[in-house]
Short mmCIF file of C-alpha atoms in Angstrom, two decimals:
data_model
loop_
_atom_site.label_atom_id
_atom_site.label_comp_id
_atom_site.label_asym_id
_atom_site.label_seq_id
_atom_site.Cartn_x
_atom_site.Cartn_y
_atom_site.Cartn_z
CA MET A 1 0.00 0.00 0.00
CA LYS A 2 1.48 3.28 -1.03
CA LYS A 3 2.69 5.49 1.72
CA PHE A 4 1.77 8.33 -0.16
CA PHE A 5 -1.19 9.71 0.09
CA VAL A 6 -0.56 9.82 3.68
CA TYR A 7 2.57 11.82 3.39
CA PHE A 8 1.50 14.08 0.68
CA ALA A 9 -2.02 14.88 1.18
CA LEU A 10 -0.61 16.10 4.41
CA PHE A 11 2.41 17.58 2.69
CA ILE A 12 1.95 18.62 -0.86
CA ALA A 13 5.44 19.70 -1.55
CA ALA A 14 6.29 23.04 -2.77
CA LEU A 15 4.39 23.93 -5.78
CA PHE A 16 5.60 27.22 -6.79
CA ILE A 17 4.07 28.93 -9.67
CA VAL A 18 6.08 32.04 -10.38
CA SER A 19 4.36 34.38 -12.74
CA CYS A 20 7.02 36.35 -14.48
CA GLY A 21 7.41 38.38 -17.59
CA GLU A 22 9.25 38.81 -20.83
CA SER A 23 11.27 41.94 -21.28
CA GLU A 24 11.53 43.80 -24.53
CA ASP A 25 15.12 42.56 -24.96
CA ASP A 26 14.21 38.90 -24.77
CA GLY A 27 15.43 38.41 -28.35
CA GLU A 28 18.89 37.66 -29.73
CA GLY A 29 21.64 38.98 -27.48
CA ALA A 30 19.64 38.76 -24.25
CA VAL A 31 21.61 37.42 -21.30
CA CYS A 32 21.41 33.69 -20.48
CA THR A 33 23.21 31.53 -17.91
CA THR A 34 22.75 27.92 -19.07
CA PRO A 35 25.19 27.13 -21.90
CA GLY A 36 23.68 24.87 -24.54
CA ALA A 37 20.08 25.58 -23.55
CA PHE A 38 17.49 26.16 -26.29
CA ARG A 39 14.37 28.31 -26.45
CA CYS A 40 11.91 29.72 -29.00
CA SER A 41 11.93 33.41 -29.87
CA GLY A 42 9.48 34.37 -32.58
CA ASP A 43 10.26 32.27 -35.64
CA TYR A 44 13.72 31.34 -34.36
CA SER A 45 15.15 28.56 -32.26
CA GLN A 46 17.84 30.16 -30.07
CA THR A 47 20.67 28.63 -28.07
CA CYS A 48 22.59 29.95 -25.07
CA ASP A 49 26.16 30.64 -26.27
CA GLN A 50 28.72 32.57 -24.22
CA GLU A 51 26.07 33.94 -21.85
CA ALA A 52 23.88 35.35 -24.65
CA TRP A 53 20.94 34.01 -26.64
CA LYS A 54 21.84 33.54 -30.30
CA ASN A 55 19.66 32.57 -33.24
CA PHE A 56 20.28 28.91 -34.03
CA GLU A 57 17.73 28.15 -36.75
CA GLN A 58 14.80 29.91 -38.40
CA CYS A 59 11.70 27.74 -38.08
CA THR A 60 8.97 27.31 -40.69
CA ALA A 61 5.27 26.42 -40.75
CA ASP A 62 6.20 22.83 -41.59
CA LYS A 63 8.92 22.76 -38.96
CA PRO A 64 7.77 25.09 -36.14
CA CYS A 65 9.59 25.84 -32.92
CA ASN A 66 8.69 23.31 -30.25
CA ALA A 67 7.60 25.20 -27.12
CA THR A 68 9.02 22.46 -24.88
CA THR A 69 12.39 21.72 -26.50
CA GLY A 70 13.06 25.16 -27.96
CA LYS A 71 14.06 23.61 -31.32
CA CYS A 72 12.57 23.60 -34.82
CA GLU A 73 10.88 20.24 -35.20
CA ASN A 74 8.56 18.56 -37.65
CA GLY A 75 4.95 18.29 -36.52
CA SER A 76 3.15 20.25 -33.83
CA SER A 77 5.02 22.79 -31.75
CA GLY A 78 5.10 21.01 -28.46
CA SER A 79 1.58 19.63 -28.25
CA ASN A 80 0.98 17.30 -25.36
CA GLY A 81 -1.82 14.82 -25.07
CA GLY A 82 -4.59 17.13 -26.19
CA THR A 83 -3.12 20.23 -24.58
CA ASP A 84 -2.46 23.31 -26.63
CA ASN A 85 1.03 23.83 -28.06
CA GLY A 86 2.90 22.68 -24.98
CA ALA A 87 0.42 24.12 -22.48
CA GLY A 88 0.32 22.53 -19.05
CA ILE A 89 2.51 22.42 -15.95
CA HIS A 90 6.19 23.08 -16.57
CA LEU A 91 8.18 21.96 -13.55
CA GLY A 92 11.78 22.10 -12.37
CA ILE A 93 13.37 20.85 -9.14
CA ILE A 94 16.50 22.07 -7.37
CA GLY A 95 18.04 20.30 -4.37
CA PHE A 96 20.67 22.30 -2.49
CA ASN A 97 23.45 21.82 0.05
CA TYR A 98 27.04 22.92 -0.70
CA LYS A 99 26.08 22.66 -4.37
CA LEU A 100 22.94 22.47 -6.50
CA THR A 101 21.47 19.28 -7.93
CA GLU A 102 19.01 20.21 -10.66
CA MET A 103 16.31 18.71 -12.80
CA GLY A 104 15.79 21.30 -15.51
CA ILE A 105 12.34 22.73 -16.15
CA ARG A 106 10.29 20.68 -18.57
CA LEU A 107 6.69 19.89 -19.36
CA LEU A 108 5.31 17.55 -16.71
CA SER A 109 4.28 14.71 -19.02
CA ASN A 110 5.47 11.81 -16.87
CA ALA A 111 5.53 11.99 -13.08
CA SER A 112 7.96 9.08 -12.75
CA ASP A 113 10.79 11.11 -14.33
CA PHE A 114 10.50 13.65 -11.53
CA THR A 115 9.91 11.20 -8.69
CA SER A 116 12.99 9.24 -9.74
CA PHE A 117 15.01 12.45 -9.56
CA ILE A 118 13.72 13.17 -6.06
CA ASP A 119 14.67 9.64 -4.99
CA SER A 120 18.23 10.32 -6.17
CA LEU A 121 18.74 13.37 -3.91
CA ASN A 122 21.24 12.95 -1.08
CA ARG A 123 22.10 14.93 2.04
CA GLU A 124 25.38 16.84 2.17
CA ASN A 125 26.88 19.61 4.32
CA ASN A 126 26.33 23.38 4.01
CA THR A 127 23.39 25.48 2.83
CA ALA A 128 23.43 27.32 -0.53
CA LEU A 129 19.84 28.47 -0.06
CA TYR A 130 20.08 31.94 -1.62
CA TYR A 131 21.98 30.68 -4.63
CA ALA A 132 19.37 27.94 -5.15
CA ASP A 133 16.45 30.40 -5.15
CA ASP A 134 18.41 32.83 -7.33
CA MET A 135 19.13 30.12 -9.90
CA ALA A 136 15.50 28.99 -9.80
CA LEU A 137 14.44 32.48 -10.87
CA GLU A 138 17.08 32.53 -13.61
CA ARG A 139 16.01 29.13 -14.91
CA MET A 140 12.45 30.37 -15.22
CA LYS A 141 13.55 33.51 -17.05
CA GLU A 142 15.60 31.46 -19.50
CA TYR A 143 12.85 28.92 -20.09
CA ASN A 144 10.78 29.51 -23.20
CA LYS A 145 7.45 31.04 -22.21
CA PRO A 146 4.76 28.32 -22.21
CA PRO A 147 1.53 29.13 -24.04
CA LYS A 148 -1.30 30.69 -22.05
CA LEU A 149 0.94 31.13 -19.01
CA GLU A 150 -1.06 32.07 -15.92
CA HIS A 151 1.26 31.40 -12.98
CA VAL A 152 4.95 31.48 -12.17
CA ALA A 153 5.73 30.31 -8.67
CA LEU A 154 8.65 29.46 -6.44
CA VAL A 155 8.19 27.18 -3.43
CA THR A 156 11.13 26.71 -1.09
CA PHE A 157 11.66 24.41 1.87
CA THR A 158 14.62 24.87 4.21
CA ASP A 159 15.68 24.08 7.76
CA GLY A 160 18.68 26.38 8.08
CA ILE A 161 20.33 29.72 7.42
CA ASP A 162 22.55 30.18 4.37
CA ASN A 163 26.28 29.60 4.91
CA GLN A 164 27.44 28.72 1.38
CA SER A 165 26.01 31.00 -1.34
CA ILE A 166 28.83 33.57 -1.33
CA ALA A 167 31.48 30.86 -1.74
CA PRO A 168 34.10 31.52 -4.48
CA GLU A 169 32.57 28.92 -6.78
CA LEU A 170 29.04 30.34 -6.41
CA LYS A 171 28.46 34.09 -5.85
CA PRO A 172 31.76 35.58 -4.63
CA GLU A 173 30.76 39.10 -5.68
CA TYR A 174 28.77 39.40 -2.44
CA ASP A 175 30.74 40.18 0.71
CA THR A 176 28.07 38.92 3.12
CA PRO A 177 25.07 36.55 2.98
CA ASP A 178 22.83 39.41 4.13
CA ALA A 179 23.80 41.51 1.11
CA TYR A 180 22.92 38.60 -1.19
CA LEU A 181 19.62 38.07 0.64
CA ASP A 182 18.67 41.75 0.25
CA ASP A 183 19.27 41.67 -3.52
CA LEU A 184 17.46 38.37 -3.89
CA SER A 185 14.48 39.72 -1.96
CA LYS A 186 14.29 42.74 -4.29
CA LYS A 187 14.35 40.41 -7.28
CA ILE A 188 11.51 38.30 -5.89
CA HIS A 189 9.36 41.31 -5.06
CA ASN A 190 10.05 43.54 -8.06
CA GLU A 191 11.08 41.55 -11.11
CA LYS A 192 8.72 39.78 -13.47
CA ILE A 193 9.14 36.59 -15.44
CA HIS A 194 7.30 36.35 -18.75
CA GLY A 195 5.17 39.31 -17.66
CA LEU A 196 4.01 37.81 -14.37
CA SER A 197 4.93 38.59 -10.78
CA VAL A 198 6.60 35.86 -8.78
CA GLU A 199 4.52 34.05 -6.18
CA SER A 200 7.21 32.91 -3.77
CA TYR A 201 6.35 30.64 -0.83
CA THR A 202 8.80 29.69 1.91
CA ILE A 203 8.42 26.95 4.49
CA GLY A 204 11.08 26.88 7.19
CA LEU A 205 11.58 24.09 9.71
CA ARG A 206 13.28 25.56 12.75
CA THR A 207 16.12 23.32 13.90
CA ALA A 208 17.40 23.40 17.48
CA ASP A 209 19.75 26.28 16.65
CA GLU A 210 17.16 28.38 14.89
CA ILE A 211 14.58 27.76 17.62
CA SER A 212 16.94 29.25 20.16
CA GLU A 213 19.15 32.26 19.49
CA LEU A 214 18.65 32.43 15.68
CA LYS A 215 14.88 32.19 15.59
CA PRO A 216 14.25 35.91 14.80
CA LYS A 217 16.91 35.87 12.06
CA PHE A 218 15.51 32.67 10.58
CA ASP A 219 11.94 33.98 10.53
CA ALA A 220 13.04 37.31 9.01
CA MET A 221 14.90 35.41 6.27
CA LEU A 222 11.77 33.45 5.37
CA ASN A 223 9.79 36.70 5.08
CA LYS A 224 12.38 38.22 2.75
CA LEU A 225 12.35 35.18 0.47
CA ALA A 226 8.53 35.14 0.30
CA SER A 227 6.69 37.45 -2.06
CA SER A 228 4.26 38.31 0.75
CA ASP A 229 4.41 37.98 4.54
CA SER A 230 1.43 35.65 4.33
CA TYR A 231 3.47 33.32 2.08
CA ALA A 232 6.15 32.68 4.73
CA PHE A 233 5.61 29.73 7.08
CA PRO A 234 8.06 29.18 9.95
CA VAL A 235 7.20 25.88 11.69
CA ASP A 236 8.55 23.71 14.49
CA ASP A 237 7.92 20.16 13.26
CA MET A 238 7.42 18.19 10.07
CA ASN A 239 3.69 17.80 10.60
CA GLU A 240 3.33 21.54 10.22
CA VAL A 241 5.55 21.41 7.15
CA LYS A 242 3.24 18.83 5.60
CA LYS A 243 0.19 20.92 6.31
CA HIS A 244 1.59 24.07 4.73
CA PHE A 245 2.83 22.21 1.67
CA ALA A 246 -0.66 20.75 1.26
CA ASP A 247 -2.30 24.15 1.64
CA ILE A 248 0.07 25.74 -0.88
CA ALA A 249 -0.47 22.97 -3.39
CA ASN A 250 -4.24 23.16 -3.05
CA SER A 251 -4.17 26.90 -3.66
CA LEU A 252 -1.75 26.81 -6.58
CA VAL A 253 -2.87 23.78 -8.56
CA GLN A 254 -5.27 25.95 -10.48
CA VAL A 255 -3.99 25.57 -14.01
CA SER A 256 -7.03 26.13 -16.16
CA ARG A 257 -8.19 22.94 -17.80
CA SER A 258 -11.45 23.52 -19.60
CA ILE A 259 -13.54 20.88 -21.35
CA ASN A 260 -15.47 21.75 -24.49
CA TYR A 261 -18.29 19.25 -24.92
CA GLY A 262 -20.11 18.79 -28.21
CA VAL A 263 -23.33 16.76 -28.67
CA TYR A 264 -25.45 15.91 -31.69
CA MET A 265 -29.08 16.36 -32.68
CA PRO A 266 -31.01 15.21 -35.78
CA SER A 267 -31.23 18.04 -38.28
CA GLY A 268 -34.87 17.19 -39.01
CA TYR A 269 -36.35 18.27 -35.66
CA PRO A 270 -39.11 20.89 -35.73
CA SER A 271 -38.79 23.94 -33.51
CA GLY A 272 -39.44 23.06 -29.89
CA LYS A 273 -37.93 22.21 -26.54
CA ILE A 274 -35.07 19.74 -26.21
CA ARG A 275 -33.04 18.51 -23.24
CA TYR A 276 -29.69 16.75 -22.89
CA THR A 277 -29.34 14.70 -19.67
CA PHE A 278 -25.93 13.57 -18.41
CA ASP A 279 -26.63 11.41 -15.35
CA ASN A 280 -28.14 8.26 -16.89
CA ALA A 281 -31.57 9.29 -15.63
CA GLN A 282 -34.40 7.01 -16.69
CA SER A 283 -36.59 9.98 -17.58
CA ALA A 284 -35.95 13.61 -18.48
CA ASP A 285 -37.97 14.77 -15.47
CA SER A 286 -35.89 12.74 -12.99
CA SER A 287 -32.54 14.08 -14.20
CA GLU A 288 -30.45 16.22 -11.86
CA LEU A 289 -27.80 17.04 -14.45
CA TYR A 290 -29.09 18.44 -17.72
CA ILE A 291 -29.03 21.26 -20.27
CA GLU A 292 -32.33 22.42 -21.74
CA ALA A 293 -33.05 24.79 -24.61
CA ASN A 294 -35.55 25.93 -27.21
CA TYR A 295 -34.54 24.70 -30.65
CA ASN A 296 -35.15 27.18 -33.51
CA LYS A 297 -35.40 25.26 -36.78
CA ASP A 298 -35.13 28.38 -38.97
CA THR A 299 -31.77 29.45 -37.51
CA THR A 300 -30.64 26.00 -36.21
CA THR A 301 -29.80 27.65 -32.89
CA LEU A 302 -30.42 26.61 -29.31
CA GLU A 303 -32.03 29.55 -27.54
CA SER A 304 -32.81 30.32 -23.89
CA VAL A 305 -30.33 27.62 -22.87
CA THR A 306 -30.58 26.72 -19.18
CA TYR A 307 -28.16 24.64 -17.09
CA HIS A 308 -29.12 22.38 -14.19
CA GLY A 309 -26.21 20.95 -12.20
CA PHE A 310 -23.83 22.88 -14.43
CA LYS A 311 -22.37 26.34 -14.20
CA THR A 312 -24.27 28.72 -16.47
CA GLY A 313 -22.73 29.09 -19.91
CA ALA A 314 -23.81 30.52 -23.25
CA THR A 315 -27.58 31.03 -23.53
CA THR A 316 -27.62 30.96 -27.33
CA ILE A 317 -25.62 28.41 -29.31
CA LYS A 318 -25.39 28.21 -33.08
CA ALA A 319 -25.29 24.77 -34.66
CA GLN A 320 -22.28 23.42 -36.50
CA GLN A 321 -22.53 20.78 -39.19
CA GLY A 322 -22.43 17.37 -37.56
CA ILE A 323 -21.86 13.89 -38.91
CA LYS A 324 -24.40 11.78 -40.82
CA GLY A 325 -26.99 14.50 -41.26
CA THR A 326 -26.86 15.85 -37.71
CA LEU A 327 -26.31 19.20 -36.03
CA LEU A 328 -23.48 19.64 -33.55
CA TYR A 329 -23.82 21.89 -30.50
CA ARG A 330 -20.71 22.72 -28.49
CA PHE A 331 -20.87 23.75 -24.84
CA ASP A 332 -17.51 25.45 -24.32
CA ASP A 333 -15.75 25.34 -20.96
CA LEU A 334 -18.51 23.20 -19.50
CA LYS A 335 -18.27 22.97 -15.72
CA TYR A 336 -20.28 21.42 -12.94
CA SER A 337 -22.10 23.85 -10.67
CA ASP A 338 -19.26 23.63 -8.12
CA GLY A 339 -16.85 25.02 -10.74
CA SER A 340 -15.00 21.79 -11.53
CA SER A 341 -14.53 20.72 -15.14
CA VAL A 342 -16.85 18.01 -16.38
CA SER A 343 -15.70 14.46 -16.91
CA GLU A 344 -14.32 13.76 -20.36
CA ASP A 345 -16.18 10.43 -20.29
CA MET A 346 -19.56 11.95 -19.49
CA SER A 347 -22.41 10.28 -21.40
CA PHE A 348 -25.63 11.92 -22.60
CA THR A 349 -29.23 11.23 -23.62
CA LEU A 350 -31.16 13.53 -25.95
CA TRP A 351 -34.86 14.20 -25.22
CA GLN A 352 -37.44 15.96 -27.37
CA GLN A 353 -40.63 17.41 -25.90
CA ILE A 354 -43.67 16.32 -27.87
CA ASP A 355 -47.18 17.35 -26.75
CA GLY A 356 -45.81 18.30 -23.35
CA LYS A 357 -44.09 14.95 -22.77
CA TRP A 358 -40.41 14.05 -23.04
CA LYS A 359 -39.40 11.39 -25.54
CA SER A 360 -35.86 10.04 -25.68
CA GLU A 361 -34.02 10.02 -28.99
CA THR A 362 -32.95 6.41 -29.53
CA GLU A 363 -31.07 7.06 -32.77
CA ILE A 364 -28.63 9.59 -31.31
CA THR A 365 -26.57 7.70 -28.74
CA PRO A 366 -23.00 8.14 -27.44
CA ALA A 367 -22.13 4.76 -28.96
CA ASP A 368 -23.02 5.86 -32.48
CA TYR A 369 -22.43 9.57 -32.03
CA PRO A 370 -19.72 9.92 -29.38
CA PRO A 371 -19.54 13.42 -27.94
CA GLU A 372 -16.88 15.70 -29.36
CA VAL A 373 -14.60 16.46 -26.41
CA THR A 374 -11.73 18.94 -26.65
CA LYS A 375 -9.53 20.39 -23.92
CA ASP A 376 -8.03 23.82 -23.47
CA MET A 377 -5.26 24.24 -20.93
CA SER A 378 -3.32 27.19 -19.62
CA SER A 379 0.19 26.86 -18.22
CA ALA A 380 2.03 27.14 -14.93
CA LEU A 381 5.79 27.53 -14.54
CA ILE A 382 6.94 25.97 -11.28
CA VAL A 383 10.25 25.37 -9.53
CA LEU A 384 10.47 23.34 -6.34
CA VAL A 385 13.54 24.11 -4.18
CA LEU A 386 14.38 21.50 -1.54
CA ASP A 387 16.85 21.58 1.34
CA CYS A 388 19.16 18.55 1.11
CA THR A 389 21.51 19.30 4.01
CA THR A 390 22.67 17.08 6.85
CA SER A 391 20.99 19.35 9.41
CA LEU A 392 17.76 17.66 8.29
CA SER A 393 17.51 14.28 10.03
CA GLU A 394 17.34 11.12 7.94
CA GLU A 395 13.70 10.60 8.96
CA ASN A 396 12.66 14.15 8.11
CA PHE A 397 14.56 13.98 4.84
CA ARG A 398 12.71 10.77 3.94
CA ILE A 399 9.36 12.34 4.78
CA MET A 400 10.20 15.39 2.71
CA LYS A 401 11.13 13.25 -0.31
CA ASP A 402 7.96 11.18 -0.05
CA ALA A 403 5.91 14.36 0.21
CA ALA A 404 7.70 15.94 -2.74
CA LYS A 405 7.05 12.90 -4.92
CA ASP A 406 3.35 12.94 -4.13
CA PHE A 407 3.36 16.66 -4.77
CA VAL A 408 4.65 15.99 -8.27
CA ARG A 409 1.93 13.40 -8.78
CA THR A 410 -0.66 15.95 -7.70
CA LEU A 411 0.62 18.36 -10.34
CA ALA A 412 0.61 15.62 -12.94
CA ASN A 413 -3.01 14.80 -12.13
CA ALA A 414 -3.95 18.47 -12.41
CA SER A 415 -2.48 18.62 -15.91
CA GLY A 416 -3.96 15.30 -16.98
CA ASN A 417 -0.49 13.88 -17.66
CA GLY A 418 0.15 11.58 -14.73
CA GLY A 419 2.15 9.04 -16.65
CA GLY A 420 1.49 6.32 -14.13
CA ASN A 421 0.40 5.93 -10.56
CA ASN A 422 -0.59 9.44 -9.53
CA THR A 423 -2.64 9.47 -6.39
CA ASP A 424 -4.15 12.86 -5.75
CA PRO A 425 -4.05 13.38 -1.99
CA THR A 426 -6.21 16.45 -1.90
CA GLU A 427 -9.63 16.43 -0.31
CA PRO A 428 -12.26 14.95 -2.63
CA THR A 429 -14.79 17.25 -4.27
CA THR A 430 -18.43 16.49 -4.72
CA ASP A 431 -19.38 14.82 -7.98
CA PRO A 432 -22.63 16.47 -9.12
CA THR A 433 -23.73 13.24 -10.77
CA ASN A 434 -23.89 11.60 -7.32
CA GLN A 435 -22.12 8.57 -8.74
CA ASP A 436 -19.66 6.63 -6.55
CA ASN A 437 -20.55 8.79 -3.55
CA GLY A 438 -19.97 5.83 -1.24
CA ALA A 439 -16.34 5.59 -2.31
CA LYS A 440 -15.92 9.36 -2.07
CA GLU A 441 -17.36 9.42 1.46
CA ALA A 442 -15.04 6.60 2.48
CA CYS A 443 -12.11 8.51 1.00
CA THR A 444 -13.16 11.65 2.87
CA SER A 445 -13.22 9.68 6.13
CA ILE A 446 -9.61 8.64 5.61
CA TYR A 447 -8.63 12.21 4.82
CA GLU A 448 -10.36 13.58 7.92
CA CYS A 449 -8.66 10.90 10.04
CA TYR A 450 -5.11 11.58 8.94
CA ALA A 451 -5.62 15.34 8.97
CA GLN A 452 -5.78 15.01 12.77
CA CYS A 453 -2.60 12.93 13.04
CA GLN A 454 0.61 14.10 14.62
CA ASP A 455 2.93 11.48 13.18
CA SER A 456 3.31 9.28 10.10
CA ALA A 457 2.35 6.08 11.94
CA CYS A 458 -1.06 7.50 12.79
CA ALA A 459 -1.56 8.70 9.24
CA GLN A 460 -0.61 5.31 7.81
CA ALA A 461 -3.07 3.64 10.20
CA CYS A 462 -5.86 5.88 8.91
CA LEU A 463 -5.17 4.68 5.40
CA ASP A 464 -4.76 1.02 6.36
CA ASN A 465 -8.02 1.04 8.35
CA GLY A 466 -10.02 2.59 5.52
CA THR A 467 -12.27 0.60 3.22
CA PRO A 468 -10.91 -0.58 -0.14
CA GLU A 469 -13.22 1.91 -1.86
CA GLY A 470 -11.86 4.75 0.25
CA GLN A 471 -8.26 3.72 -0.32
#
């Protein structure tokens, strides 16, 4: 049984979505810091050469610039499983001690690539915290702007005060760590990446030293590294760390993922009232999840469209030409009434009102006329910065790694690109179709149990004692 859920519903590791912006000099000649890196700039693929972006190849319509790789490639420019041109969650991870261990930012298309990297992290001496956050910001600036970018965020976990970042091999131009911290704080608060302000979250576990004489200094450092005082979380034990990571993840995993849902209707209907039900109701009147409208034969439009169990959308919808002599009606960005996107596998039944009574349409079924489902996704640019120093005990380091891996899986689930076993540890939401509510209630019971726990053994017991449906 996976120890997961337990660790990372309670500790959704640092999801930082830093919204940052492109400057006007983002073209050829702009400064870069990762030799050999590629990015897209207009019609060109550019590479980082001698600390400056240089045009590498001019792309064409047949060979566009791939938003993920930064190179001119045949086929689509970075499309990903139905997402738009590389849209989705773009994630990087940096582990720090006396040096940085990095997994470069890339589209989160397979969670296992990231979890394997987290497994490979090891504890070492010394704390290059400021340098790690500084490089995280630089990596995001250098990274080609993902399409429809909505968030850029930095989430940092640490248990100590920096004692390494001004080393000769890192940032020797600073005379003191405090001077470096001041400049880094200004960068976090004032600079933009790809046009968006940085949302920087810091979680700090106070060790014995920091809890005593260095506590004020430690807490002040966390505030300077956070983009807002409310984004800094000094804590005294790992259970608090888990809680704040979970809260941050729940607030930041908001990458827009809209479902456009198209359904068919015979083109020979007379004007009148029609209804689409989506909950397998045995009659139109018993449905709790439906869309109803007045069909206008002359204009082939649905008028006075009403939504029951769904969030209100367009009230007039023009038909598109369907298949086999049908009309196609698309409900764009269709959401349940609680705001969540509808299931891509949602089925439907078409009803026509004749002489005041509803009659189901037996010749338009999902089997013969499967709904047209398309997805639109915005993007998030995220870097997770993790303390990998020996001041963190082996047990706490293990808990942090487990939590970080489940955090990655949560992000993968949010983008629809889990690439494997991606348990989402967040609290379940209500399914408006009322299907599988028993399993959801059982799952909620487990969540409520472990939310009260003070140690991992208790949390694991909550999971083990839950029903199979809840697990």
